[in-house]
């Protein structure tokens, strides 16, 4: 029945465990000065960082790349010549994007713009870089121009530094250093030449700005390759969408003007590189046609001379009208044989050229007049593959998977071309044999025609073959010349390079915000870590957050070292807290038959005896109260109250004394306060407390007293106190600020869950010992007024005075 009442009471009155936000902020905001100093420090650091950091701007541009699959420049002037099959115009946008940001292409831009030479003015905290008309407060332009051949600059392994200054006598001094190597020279006037470990450096004075004594110039010369590698990380090239051939180029630069010039030059270098590849194919075709024209021209001249000689020697005239019909049929056969002969001759030319390029995968002629469409398609695909391979070789190694793939593809196409040549020749030869048989048939029918006329026809037929081939090659020569004259770019800028008005880095708002957050976070981390490594209870919240056992009162720390702090007329803060404790206990002991109050703690020295004495005195101000010393292992109650005599409760429990009233001290300091001390230390304290004689004693004492306060043993070392739970109506567990370990809260919570002590409540003792304790969260009254309040359960501010000792259990 009693246990059911206790469970019901706990369910009704135990507070729900939750995070106390107010405690969190109060315990941190008491250090508001540190927060303010930290925020000001980081904001000041942010200001210095923004003041002396180099701003970075974003320079962007858009360009369109020629790509037949995506539109591109398909309608430009270059499309007029695409039908000649001399140039394959299709590109892969993804490949071009990679080429645009390749290291070699960027290195060409760096070399042409001479970006491997940088100029700066040294400052105490920040160097100022000069470029173009930027930073006019020093110079309108770098006062001394430094030129070094890029081939010599490529030999530099680190940075070659030149310090250029004007001496008081107007002479110009140049001091250079590279690692441990130092070299210098002086000039009455510029231009001049400076000898360096990597070759000659040419110095030239600017036509607008002149060198000042106050602002010496520092020049750095870096390997162009290193500068290009830096730009590789700074540049970004991305297609605007998957359906277009437009790409956006973005560059992060510290100078707007330099960034815009860099993008302009990048497009120029890219176009020049692509046009060189295209012109190389057209040049190879033109050279091949020129060689063939020389050979055919000589052969044609010989054929014409031969016909002329034959006619003169044989005195040939026109064919008679009688043979006109047969001659017509024969002529048709001859025409077809002429065409077949032309094709066979072209196949021979192509076969010769094919053999010449077998070792190096060279370009093969395409538009030379072949009628076999399959062979023309194979030649065009092969030339396109070889051009792609040669182009990528400028940026990739021979063992690159893409190069290997293109080589394999070219070899496969050559095999197909060889098979195509053989098949075409065989087909033409077959047709030639058929037509020859047919022509012989007509010739047999014309046996009456002069032999000389037939021979002249054969010679004229050979002449026609060479003449037709010569005219066709002349046309192709002009087409190749026209293609070389075309300079249409492969890339076109559609949005000129433009730099942002404000720097993208460092971001002022972001920097200040991060500094503010860091300034706010650092004290939180510091004080949070300090809180985490502190294993002792520092505030009421330290114990309340870790257990659901209610805190009934907080007793302020007192420095007077008095065992008894409660008196009838006292209005001190600690007295008012004991009165509040009395009121709260009275609300717990809500029936007259409940009057036994057990006081314990985890360790000796937490103040349970001090609390027991003063709580008993507080009740004795109005009620008849008995204070019982049940810490029979280390009894201190008698010595703390100044009571002499060794006879006490132990003697009664042993049976040595039968009359309990004979060992009770009456009116100890107060008319209504009696004290029953423990007496001598028994050999079997635990078994003694289990005797039924103890239960019978307290049943008798409950009839004589209004309240009984039990001063018991600490529960952290012995189990005696748990044996007394059977006679107690409520239990007070004393914890002391800056003394009790925080881990005790788990122990207290286990006592509550296992119901090892009835209606257990917490008393927070010695609040205010630490600085933070003075601002502890809670409500309790007693500020020196003539009255006190006792509203339910409460907390107490750490004000007032009390007894404090690390050795005695009477500490407050």
mmCIF file of C-alpha atoms in Angstrom, residues 97-107 228 232 235 266 395:
data_model
loop_
_atom_site.group_PDB
_atom_site.id
_atom_site.type_symbol
_atom_site.label_atom_id
_atom_site.label_comp_id
_atom_site.label_asym_id
_atom_site.label_seq_id
_atom_site.Cartn_x
_atom_site.Cartn_y
_atom_site.Cartn_z
ATOM 1 C CA UNK A 97 36.497 22.077 -74.652
ATOM 2 C CA UNK A 98 39.429 19.981 -73.422
ATOM 3 C CA UNK A 99 41.753 21.547 -75.989
ATOM 4 C CA UNK A 100 40.698 25.091 -74.993
ATOM 5 C CA UNK A 101 41.861 24.472 -71.428
ATOM 6 C CA UNK A 102 44.855 22.305 -72.280
ATOM 7 C CA UNK A 103 48.193 23.239 -70.765
ATOM 8 C CA UNK A 104 50.060 23.570 -74.089
ATOM 9 C CA UNK A 105 47.470 25.938 -75.568
ATOM 10 C CA UNK A 106 47.484 28.075 -72.422
ATOM 11 C CA UNK A 107 51.281 28.090 -72.458
ATOM 12 C CA UNK A 228 50.291 28.040 -67.692
ATOM 13 C CA UNK A 232 44.806 25.666 -65.905
ATOM 14 C CA UNK A 235 40.134 28.759 -66.189
ATOM 15 C CA UNK A 266 43.121 32.358 -76.153
ATOM 16 C CA UNK A 395 48.488 17.706 -76.856
#
